[in-house]
Coordinates of N, CA and C in Angstrom, one line a residue:
M147 N -4.8 5.3 -21.1 CA -3.7 5.3 -22.1 C -4.2 5.5 -23.5
T148 N -3.6 6.3 -24.2 CA -4.0 6.6 -25.6 C -3.6 5.4 -26.5
A149 N -4.5 4.9 -27.4 CA -4.2 3.9 -28.3 C -4.3 4.4 -29.7
F150 N -3.8 3.6 -30.7 CA -3.8 4.0 -32.1 C -5.3 4.1 -32.5
G151 N -5.6 5.2 -33.1 CA -7.0 5.5 -33.6 C -7.8 6.3 -32.6
D152 N -7.2 6.7 -31.5 CA -7.9 7.5 -30.5 C -7.9 9.0 -30.9
F153 N -9.1 9.6 -30.9 CA -9.2 11.0 -31.3 C -9.4 11.9 -30.0
A154 N -9.5 11.2 -28.9 CA -9.7 12.0 -27.6 C -8.7 13.1 -27.4
P155 N -7.4 12.8 -27.5 CA -6.4 13.9 -27.3 C -6.6 15.1 -28.3
L156 N -6.9 14.8 -29.5 CA -7.0 15.8 -30.5 C -8.3 16.6 -30.2
C157 N -9.4 15.9 -29.9 CA -10.7 16.6 -29.7 C -10.7 17.4 -28.4
T158 N -9.8 17.1 -27.4 CA -9.7 17.9 -26.2 C -8.7 19.0 -26.2
N159 N -7.6 18.7 -26.9 CA -6.5 19.7 -26.8 C -6.3 20.5 -28.1
T160 N -6.9 20.1 -29.2 CA -6.7 20.9 -30.4 C -8.0 21.7 -30.7
P161 N -7.9 23.0 -30.7 CA -9.0 23.9 -30.9 C -9.6 23.7 -32.3
S162 N -10.9 23.5 -32.4 CA -11.6 23.4 -33.7 C -11.1 22.3 -34.6
Y163 N -10.9 21.1 -34.1 CA -10.6 20.0 -34.9 C -11.8 19.4 -35.5
P164 N -12.0 19.5 -36.8 CA -13.3 19.2 -37.4 C -13.9 17.8 -37.2
W165 N -13.1 16.8 -37.2 CA -13.7 15.4 -37.1 C -14.3 15.1 -35.8
C166 N -14.1 16.0 -34.8 CA -14.7 15.9 -33.5 C -16.2 16.0 -33.6
N167 N -16.7 16.7 -34.6 CA -18.1 16.9 -34.8 C -18.8 15.6 -35.0
L168 N -18.1 14.6 -35.6 CA -18.7 13.3 -35.9 C -18.9 12.5 -34.5
F169 N -17.9 12.6 -33.7 CA -17.9 11.9 -32.4 C -18.8 12.6 -31.4
Y170 N -19.1 13.9 -31.5 CA -20.0 14.5 -30.7 C -21.4 13.9 -30.9
R171 N -21.8 13.8 -32.2 CA -23.1 13.1 -32.5 C -23.1 11.7 -32.0
Q172 N -22.0 11.0 -32.1 CA -21.9 9.6 -31.7 C -22.1 9.5 -30.2
L173 N -21.5 10.3 -29.4 CA -21.6 10.3 -28.0 C -23.0 10.8 -27.6
Q174 N -23.5 11.8 -28.3 CA -24.9 12.3 -28.0 C -25.9 11.1 -28.1
R175 N -25.6 10.2 -29.0 CA -26.5 9.1 -29.3 C -26.3 8.0 -28.3
N176 N -25.1 7.7 -27.9 CA -24.8 6.5 -27.1 C -24.3 6.7 -25.7
A177 N -23.6 7.9 -25.5 CA -23.0 8.1 -24.1 C -23.0 9.6 -23.8
S178 N -24.2 10.2 -23.8 CA -24.3 11.6 -23.6 C -23.7 12.1 -22.2
D179 N -23.6 11.2 -21.3 CA -23.1 11.6 -19.9 C -21.6 12.0 -20.0
I180 N -20.9 11.6 -21.1 CA -19.5 12.0 -21.2 C -19.4 13.5 -21.6
L181 N -20.4 14.0 -22.2 CA -20.4 15.4 -22.7 C -20.6 16.3 -21.5
T182 N -19.6 17.0 -21.0 CA -19.7 17.8 -19.8 C -19.3 19.3 -20.1
G183 N -19.5 20.1 -19.1 CA -19.0 21.5 -19.3 C -19.7 22.2 -20.5
P184 N -18.9 23.0 -21.2 CA -19.5 23.6 -22.4 C -20.1 22.7 -23.4
S185 N -19.6 21.4 -23.5 CA -20.1 20.5 -24.5 C -21.4 19.9 -24.1
A186 N -21.9 20.1 -22.9 CA -23.1 19.5 -22.4 C -24.3 20.1 -23.1
I187 N -24.2 21.4 -23.6 CA -25.3 22.1 -24.2 C -25.1 22.2 -25.7
P188 N -25.7 21.3 -26.5 CA -25.5 21.3 -28.0 C -25.7 22.6 -28.7
A189 N -26.6 23.4 -28.2 CA -26.9 24.7 -28.9 C -25.8 25.7 -28.9
S190 N -25.0 25.6 -27.8 CA -23.9 26.5 -27.7 C -22.5 25.9 -27.6
A191 N -22.5 24.5 -27.7 CA -21.2 23.8 -27.5 C -20.2 24.2 -28.6
P192 N -18.9 24.3 -28.2 CA -17.8 24.6 -29.1 C -17.5 23.3 -29.9
V193 N -16.6 23.5 -30.9 CA -16.1 22.3 -31.7 C -15.2 21.6 -30.8
G194 N -15.3 20.3 -30.7 CA -14.4 19.5 -29.8 C -15.3 18.7 -28.9
I195 N -14.6 17.8 -28.1 CA -15.3 17.1 -27.0 C -14.7 17.5 -25.7
N196 N -15.5 18.2 -24.9 CA -15.0 18.8 -23.7 C -13.6 19.5 -23.8
P197 N -13.6 20.4 -24.8 CA -12.3 21.0 -25.1 C -11.7 21.9 -24.0
K198 N -10.4 21.9 -23.8 CA -9.8 22.8 -22.8 C -9.9 24.2 -23.2
C199 N -9.9 24.5 -24.5 CA -10.1 25.8 -25.0 C -11.0 25.8 -26.2
G200 N -12.2 26.1 -26.0 CA -13.2 26.0 -27.1 C -13.9 27.4 -27.4
I201 N -14.3 27.6 -28.6 CA -15.1 28.8 -29.0 C -16.5 28.5 -29.0
P202 N -17.4 29.1 -28.1 CA -18.8 28.8 -28.1 C -19.4 29.2 -29.5
R203 N -20.5 28.6 -29.8 CA -21.2 28.8 -31.0 C -21.6 30.3 -31.2
L204 N -21.7 30.7 -32.4 CA -22.0 32.1 -32.7 C -23.2 32.6 -31.9
N205 N -23.1 33.8 -31.3 CA -24.2 34.4 -30.6 C -24.6 33.8 -29.3
H206 N -23.7 32.9 -28.7 CA -23.8 32.4 -27.4 C -22.7 32.8 -26.5
D207 N -23.1 33.3 -25.4 CA -22.1 33.9 -24.4 C -21.2 34.9 -25.0
G208 N -21.8 35.7 -25.9 CA -21.0 36.8 -26.6 C -20.1 36.4 -27.7
S209 N -20.2 35.1 -28.1 CA -19.2 34.6 -29.1 C -19.5 35.2 -30.4
I210 N -18.4 35.5 -31.1 CA -18.5 35.9 -32.5 C -18.0 34.8 -33.5
S211 N -18.0 33.6 -33.0 CA -17.6 32.4 -33.7 C -16.0 32.4 -33.9
N212 N -15.6 31.5 -34.7 CA -14.1 31.4 -35.0 C -13.7 32.3 -36.1
V213 N -13.6 33.6 -35.7 CA -13.4 34.6 -36.8 C -12.0 34.5 -37.4
A214 N -11.0 34.1 -36.7 CA -9.7 33.9 -37.3 C -9.7 32.8 -38.4
N215 N -10.4 31.8 -38.1 CA -10.6 30.7 -39.1 C -11.3 31.1 -40.3
I216 N -12.4 31.9 -40.1 CA -13.2 32.4 -41.2 C -12.4 33.4 -42.1
A217 N -11.6 34.2 -41.4 CA -10.8 35.2 -42.2 C -9.7 34.4 -43.0
A218 N -9.1 33.4 -42.3 CA -8.1 32.6 -43.0 C -8.6 31.9 -44.2
C219 N -9.8 31.3 -44.1 CA -10.5 30.6 -45.2 C -10.8 31.6 -46.3
G220 N -11.3 32.8 -45.9 CA -11.6 33.8 -47.0 C -10.4 34.2 -47.8
V221 N -9.3 34.5 -47.1 CA -8.1 34.9 -47.8 C -7.6 33.7 -48.7
S222 N -7.7 32.5 -48.1 CA -7.2 31.4 -48.9 C -8.0 31.2 -50.2
V223 N -9.3 31.4 -50.1 CA -10.1 31.3 -51.3 C -9.6 32.2 -52.4
L224 N -9.4 33.4 -52.0 CA -8.9 34.4 -53.0 C -7.6 34.0 -53.6
F225 N -6.7 33.5 -52.7 CA -5.3 33.1 -53.2 C -5.4 31.9 -54.1
V226 N -6.2 30.9 -53.7 CA -6.3 29.7 -54.5 C -6.9 30.0 -55.9
V227 N -7.9 30.8 -55.9 CA -8.5 31.3 -57.2 C -7.5 31.9 -58.1
L228 N -6.6 32.7 -57.5 CA -5.5 33.3 -58.3 C -4.6 32.2 -58.8
L229 N -4.3 31.3 -58.0 CA -3.4 30.2 -58.4 C -4.0 29.4 -59.6
I230 N -5.3 29.2 -59.5 CA -6.0 28.4 -60.6 C -5.9 29.2 -61.9
V231 N -6.1 30.5 -61.8 CA -6.0 31.4 -63.0 C -4.6 31.3 -63.6
L232 N -3.6 31.4 -62.7 CA -2.3 31.4 -63.2 C -1.9 30.0 -63.7
C233 N -2.5 29.0 -63.2 CA -2.2 27.6 -63.7 C -2.7 27.5 -65.1
N234 N -3.9 28.1 -65.4 CA -4.5 28.0 -66.7 C -3.7 28.7 -67.7
R235 N -2.9 29.7 -67.3 CA -2.1 30.5 -68.2 C -0.7 29.9 -68.5
R236 N -0.3 28.9 -67.8 CA 1.0 28.3 -68.0 C 1.0 27.7 -69.4
K237 N 2.1 28.0 -70.1 CA 2.3 27.6 -71.5 C 2.9 26.2 -71.6
A238 N 4.1 26.0 -71.1 CA 4.7 24.7 -71.2 C 4.7 24.1 -69.8
A239 N 3.5 23.5 -69.5 CA 3.3 23.0 -68.1 C 3.1 21.5 -68.1
V240 N 3.9 20.9 -67.2 CA 3.6 19.4 -67.0 C 2.5 19.3 -66.0
G241 N 1.5 18.5 -66.4 CA 0.4 18.2 -65.4 C -0.5 19.4 -65.2
R242 N -0.8 20.2 -66.2 CA -1.6 21.4 -66.0 C -3.0 21.0 -65.5
I243 N -3.6 20.0 -66.1 CA -5.0 19.6 -65.8 C -5.0 19.0 -64.4
E244 N -4.0 18.2 -64.1 CA -3.9 17.5 -62.7 C -3.7 18.5 -61.6
L245 N -2.8 19.5 -61.9 CA -2.6 20.6 -60.9 C -3.8 21.4 -60.7
R246 N -4.5 21.7 -61.8 CA -5.7 22.5 -61.7 C -6.8 21.7 -60.9
S247 N -6.9 20.4 -61.1 CA -7.8 19.6 -60.3 C -7.5 19.6 -58.8
F248 N -6.2 19.5 -58.5 CA -5.7 19.6 -57.1 C -6.1 20.9 -56.4
L249 N -5.9 22.0 -57.1 CA -6.2 23.3 -56.6 C -7.7 23.5 -56.5
T250 N -8.5 23.0 -57.4 CA -9.9 23.2 -57.4 C -10.5 22.4 -56.2
L251 N -10.0 21.2 -56.0 CA -10.4 20.4 -54.9 C -10.1 21.1 -53.6
Y252 N -8.9 21.6 -53.5 CA -8.5 22.4 -52.2 C -9.5 23.6 -52.0
L253 N -9.8 24.3 -53.1 CA -10.7 25.4 -53.1 C -12.1 24.9 -52.5
L254 N -12.5 23.8 -52.9 CA -13.8 23.3 -52.4 C -13.8 22.9 -50.9
T255 N -12.6 22.5 -50.4 CA -12.5 22.2 -49.0 C -12.6 23.4 -48.1
L256 N -12.3 24.6 -48.6 CA -12.2 25.8 -47.7 C -13.6 26.2 -47.2
P257 N -14.7 26.3 -48.0 CA -16.0 26.6 -47.4 C -16.4 25.5 -46.4
L258 N -16.0 24.2 -46.6 CA -16.4 23.2 -45.7 C -15.6 23.3 -44.4
Q259 N -14.3 23.7 -44.5 CA -13.5 24.0 -43.3 C -14.1 25.1 -42.5
L260 N -14.6 26.1 -43.2 CA -15.2 27.3 -42.5 C -16.4 26.8 -41.8
L261 N -17.3 26.0 -42.4 CA -18.5 25.6 -41.7 C -18.3 24.6 -40.7
S262 N -17.4 23.7 -40.9 CA -17.2 22.6 -39.9 C -16.4 23.0 -38.6
T263 N -15.6 24.1 -38.8 CA -14.8 24.5 -37.6 C -15.1 26.0 -37.2
G264 N -16.0 26.6 -37.8 CA -16.3 28.0 -37.6 C -17.2 28.3 -36.4
A265 N -17.7 27.3 -35.7 CA -18.6 27.5 -34.6 C -19.9 28.2 -35.1
L266 N -20.4 27.8 -36.2 CA -21.6 28.5 -36.8 C -22.8 27.6 -36.7
L267 N -22.6 26.3 -36.7 CA -23.7 25.3 -36.7 C -23.8 24.6 -35.3
A268 N -25.0 24.2 -34.9 CA -25.1 23.5 -33.6 C -24.4 22.1 -33.6
Q269 N -23.7 21.8 -32.6 CA -23.1 20.5 -32.4 C -24.2 19.5 -32.4
G270 N -23.9 18.3 -33.0 CA -24.9 17.2 -33.0 C -25.9 17.3 -34.1
S271 N -26.0 18.5 -34.8 CA -27.0 18.6 -35.9 C -26.6 17.8 -37.1
T272 N -27.6 17.3 -37.8 CA -27.4 16.5 -39.0 C -26.6 17.3 -40.0
A273 N -26.9 18.5 -40.2 CA -26.3 19.4 -41.2 C -24.8 19.4 -40.9
L274 N -24.4 19.6 -39.7 CA -23.0 19.7 -39.3 C -22.2 18.4 -39.5
V275 N -22.9 17.3 -39.2 CA -22.3 15.9 -39.4 C -22.1 15.7 -40.9
V276 N -23.1 16.0 -41.7 CA -23.0 15.7 -43.2 C -21.8 16.6 -43.8
L277 N -21.8 17.9 -43.4 CA -20.8 18.8 -43.9 C -19.4 18.3 -43.5
T278 N -19.3 17.9 -42.3 CA -18.0 17.4 -41.8 C -17.6 16.1 -42.5
A279 N -18.5 15.3 -42.7 CA -18.2 14.0 -43.4 C -17.7 14.2 -44.9
V280 N -18.4 15.2 -45.6 CA -18.0 15.5 -46.9 C -16.6 16.2 -46.9
H281 N -16.4 17.0 -45.9 CA -15.1 17.7 -45.7 C -14.0 16.6 -45.5
A282 N -14.2 15.6 -44.6 CA -13.2 14.6 -44.4 C -12.9 13.8 -45.7
G283 N -14.0 13.5 -46.5 CA -13.8 12.9 -47.8 C -13.0 13.7 -48.7
M284 N -13.2 15.0 -48.8 CA -12.4 15.8 -49.7 C -11.0 16.0 -49.2
V285 N -10.7 16.0 -47.9 CA -9.4 16.1 -47.5 C -8.6 14.8 -47.8
A286 N -9.2 13.6 -47.7 CA -8.5 12.4 -48.0 C -8.3 12.4 -49.5
A287 N -9.2 12.8 -50.3 CA -9.1 12.8 -51.8 C -8.0 13.9 -52.2
L288 N -8.0 15.0 -51.5 CA -7.0 16.0 -51.8 C -5.6 15.5 -51.7
F289 N -5.3 14.7 -50.7 CA -3.9 14.2 -50.5 C -3.6 13.2 -51.6
W290 N -4.6 12.5 -52.1 CA -4.3 11.6 -53.3 C -4.0 12.4 -54.5
T291 N -4.7 13.5 -54.7 CA -4.4 14.4 -55.9 C -3.0 15.0 -55.7
L292 N -2.6 15.3 -54.5 CA -1.3 15.8 -54.3 C -0.2 14.8 -54.7
L293 N -0.4 13.5 -54.2 CA 0.5 12.4 -54.6 C 0.5 12.2 -56.1
A294 N -0.7 12.2 -56.7 CA -0.9 12.0 -58.1 C -0.1 13.0 -59.0
N295 N -0.1 14.3 -58.5 CA 0.6 15.3 -59.2 C 2.2 15.1 -59.1
A296 N 2.6 14.5 -58.0 CA 4.0 14.2 -57.9 C 4.4 13.0 -58.9
I297 N 3.5 12.1 -59.0 CA 3.7 10.9 -59.9 C 3.7 11.4 -61.4
V298 N 2.8 12.3 -61.7 CA 2.7 12.9 -63.0 C 3.9 13.7 -63.4
A299 N 4.5 14.4 -62.4 CA 5.7 15.2 -62.6 C 6.9 14.4 -63.0
T300 N 6.9 13.1 -62.6 CA 8.0 12.2 -62.9 C 7.9 11.7 -64.4
Q301 N 6.7 12.0 -65.0 CA 6.4 11.5 -66.4 C 6.4 10.0 -66.5
V302 N 6.0 9.3 -65.4 CA 5.7 7.9 -65.6 C 4.6 7.6 -66.6
V303 N 3.6 8.5 -66.5 CA 2.6 8.5 -67.6 C 2.5 9.9 -68.1
E304 N 2.0 10.0 -69.3 CA 2.0 11.3 -70.0 C 0.8 12.1 -69.4
D305 N 1.1 13.3 -68.9 CA 0.1 14.2 -68.3 C -1.0 14.6 -69.3
G306 N -2.2 14.7 -68.7 CA -3.3 15.2 -69.5 C -3.9 14.1 -70.5
T307 N -3.4 12.9 -70.4 CA -3.9 11.9 -71.3 C -4.8 11.0 -70.4
L308 N -5.5 10.1 -71.1 CA -6.4 9.1 -70.4 C -5.7 8.2 -69.4
S309 N -4.4 7.9 -69.8 CA -3.6 7.0 -68.9 C -3.3 7.7 -67.6
S310 N -3.4 9.0 -67.6 CA -3.1 9.8 -66.3 C -4.5 10.2 -65.7
L311 N -5.4 10.6 -66.5 CA -6.6 11.2 -65.9 C -7.6 10.1 -65.4
I312 N -7.6 8.9 -66.0 CA -8.5 7.9 -65.5 C -8.2 7.4 -64.1
P313 N -6.9 7.0 -63.9 CA -6.6 6.6 -62.5 C -6.7 7.8 -61.5
F314 N -6.4 9.0 -62.0 CA -6.5 10.2 -61.2 C -7.9 10.3 -60.7
G315 N -8.8 10.2 -61.6 CA -10.2 10.4 -61.3 C -10.8 9.3 -60.4
I316 N -10.5 8.0 -60.8 CA -11.0 6.9 -60.1 C -10.5 6.9 -58.6
F317 N -9.3 7.1 -58.3 CA -8.8 7.1 -57.0 C -9.3 8.3 -56.2
T318 N -9.5 9.4 -56.9 CA -10.1 10.6 -56.2 C -11.5 10.3 -55.7
I319 N -12.3 9.7 -56.6 CA -13.6 9.3 -56.2 C -13.6 8.3 -55.1
L320 N -12.7 7.3 -55.2 CA -12.7 6.2 -54.1 C -12.3 6.8 -52.8
F321 N -11.3 7.7 -52.7 CA -11.0 8.3 -51.4 C -12.1 9.1 -50.9
L322 N -12.7 9.9 -51.8 CA -13.8 10.8 -51.4 C -15.0 9.9 -50.9
G323 N -15.3 8.9 -51.6 CA -16.5 8.1 -51.3 C -16.3 7.3 -50.0
V324 N -15.2 6.6 -49.9 CA -14.9 5.8 -48.7 C -14.8 6.6 -47.4
T325 N -14.1 7.7 -47.5 CA -13.9 8.5 -46.3 C -15.2 9.2 -45.9
T326 N -16.0 9.6 -46.8 CA -17.3 10.3 -46.5 C -18.2 9.2 -45.9
Y327 N -18.2 8.0 -46.4 CA -19.1 7.0 -45.9 C -18.7 6.6 -44.4
V328 N -17.4 6.4 -44.2 CA -16.9 6.1 -42.8 C -17.3 7.2 -41.9
S329 N -17.1 8.5 -42.3 CA -17.5 9.6 -41.5 C -18.9 9.7 -41.2
L330 N -19.8 9.5 -42.2 CA -21.2 9.5 -42.0 C -21.6 8.3 -41.0
D331 N -21.0 7.2 -41.2 CA -21.3 6.1 -40.3 C -21.0 6.4 -38.8
I332 N -19.9 7.1 -38.6 CA -19.6 7.4 -37.2 C -20.6 8.4 -36.7
G333 N -20.9 9.4 -37.4 CA -21.9 10.4 -37.0 C -23.3 10.0 -36.9
L334 N -23.8 9.2 -37.9 CA -25.2 8.8 -37.9 C -25.5 7.4 -37.4
G335 N -24.4 6.6 -37.2 CA -24.6 5.3 -36.6 C -25.3 4.3 -37.6
V336 N -24.8 4.3 -38.8 CA -25.5 3.5 -39.8 C -25.2 2.0 -39.5
T337 N -24.0 1.7 -39.2 CA -23.6 0.3 -38.8 C -22.8 0.3 -37.5
Q338 N -22.7 -0.9 -36.9 CA -21.9 -1.0 -35.7 C -20.5 -1.4 -36.0
L339 N -20.3 -1.9 -37.2 CA -18.9 -2.4 -37.6 C -17.9 -1.2 -37.8
I340 N -18.4 -0.1 -38.4 CA -17.5 1.0 -38.6 C -17.9 2.2 -37.7
G341 N -19.2 2.4 -37.5 CA -19.6 3.6 -36.8 C -19.9 3.3 -35.3
G342 N -19.8 2.1 -34.9 CA -20.1 1.8 -33.5 C -19.2 2.4 -32.5
V343 N -19.6 2.5 -31.3 CA -18.8 3.1 -30.2 C -17.8 2.1 -29.7
E344 N -16.6 2.5 -29.6 CA -15.5 1.6 -29.1 C -15.5 1.7 -27.6
S345 N -14.8 0.8 -26.9 CA -14.7 0.8 -25.5 C -13.3 1.3 -25.1
P346 N -13.2 2.2 -24.2 CA -14.2 3.1 -23.6 C -14.7 4.1 -24.6
P347 N -15.9 4.6 -24.5 CA -16.5 5.6 -25.5 C -15.7 6.9 -25.5
E348 N -15.2 7.3 -24.3 CA -14.5 8.6 -24.2 C -13.2 8.6 -25.0
A349 N -12.7 7.4 -25.4 CA -11.4 7.4 -26.2 C -11.7 7.9 -27.6
L350 N -12.9 7.9 -28.0 CA -13.3 8.4 -29.4 C -12.4 7.7 -30.4
R351 N -12.4 6.3 -30.3 CA -11.5 5.5 -31.2 C -12.2 5.1 -32.5
N352 N -11.6 5.4 -33.6 CA -12.1 4.9 -34.9 C -10.8 4.8 -35.8
I353 N -10.4 3.6 -36.0 CA -9.1 3.4 -36.7 C -9.3 3.7 -38.2
P354 N -10.4 3.3 -38.9 CA -10.5 3.7 -40.3 C -10.4 5.2 -40.6
L355 N -11.2 6.0 -39.7 CA -11.1 7.4 -39.9 C -9.8 8.0 -39.6
F356 N -9.1 7.5 -38.5 CA -7.8 7.9 -38.2 C -6.8 7.7 -39.3
V357 N -6.9 6.5 -39.9 CA -5.9 6.2 -41.0 C -6.2 7.1 -42.2
L358 N -7.5 7.3 -42.5 CA -7.8 8.1 -43.7 C -7.6 9.6 -43.6
T359 N -7.7 10.1 -42.3 CA -7.6 11.6 -42.1 C -6.3 12.0 -41.5
S360 N -5.6 11.1 -40.9 CA -4.3 11.5 -40.2 C -3.1 10.7 -40.8
V361 N -3.2 9.4 -40.8 CA -2.1 8.6 -41.3 C -1.8 8.8 -42.8
W362 N -2.9 8.7 -43.5 CA -2.7 8.8 -45.0 C -2.2 10.2 -45.4
P363 N -2.8 11.3 -45.0 CA -2.2 12.6 -45.3 C -0.8 12.8 -44.9
A364 N -0.4 12.3 -43.7 CA 0.9 12.4 -43.2 C 1.9 11.6 -44.0
A365 N 1.5 10.4 -44.4 CA 2.3 9.6 -45.3 C 2.5 10.2 -46.6

């Protein structure tokens, strides 16, 4: 039975779900027997944990990696750059700086999205774990900047001033730092409190990560 905080359904049924990279390394370290089928071979394993529909790593079994994702990220980069340029040209704009910060942060998530879900790096590798952890941190921070822009638009505080930019920056750093740390802990096993394997290990349960990467953005 699926419980709150379980990533198993997402990592099995959702193609290229990035946070599964963290649990792959966790299982590799603590319960490698759970990794079966395509996931059993790290060098060619697709993104996910025993996924029903996975894309093998680049140059394995004729794979050309997750080309659709790479193309979408490439187009998105160009479109977001255009939005940033247009944002800078706005004359009478509420929250110009805050909106530009939101768009810039989103721009930075796109290369990380490409690398963490593109089937380019070996599953279980430290590089993939670190990139995925930073990606998770940026996603959590991104949704704070989205909320902050909504607050600024109500003119509760004057946009572009210290009263707006200081809390904007502090909470962005907090969400980025906390989520990145939680993600690194899961992947690298720094502590048992946050990054330890839950029972049963195949549930891939981690409530802090689930709240920060699923509940918080949805809310």
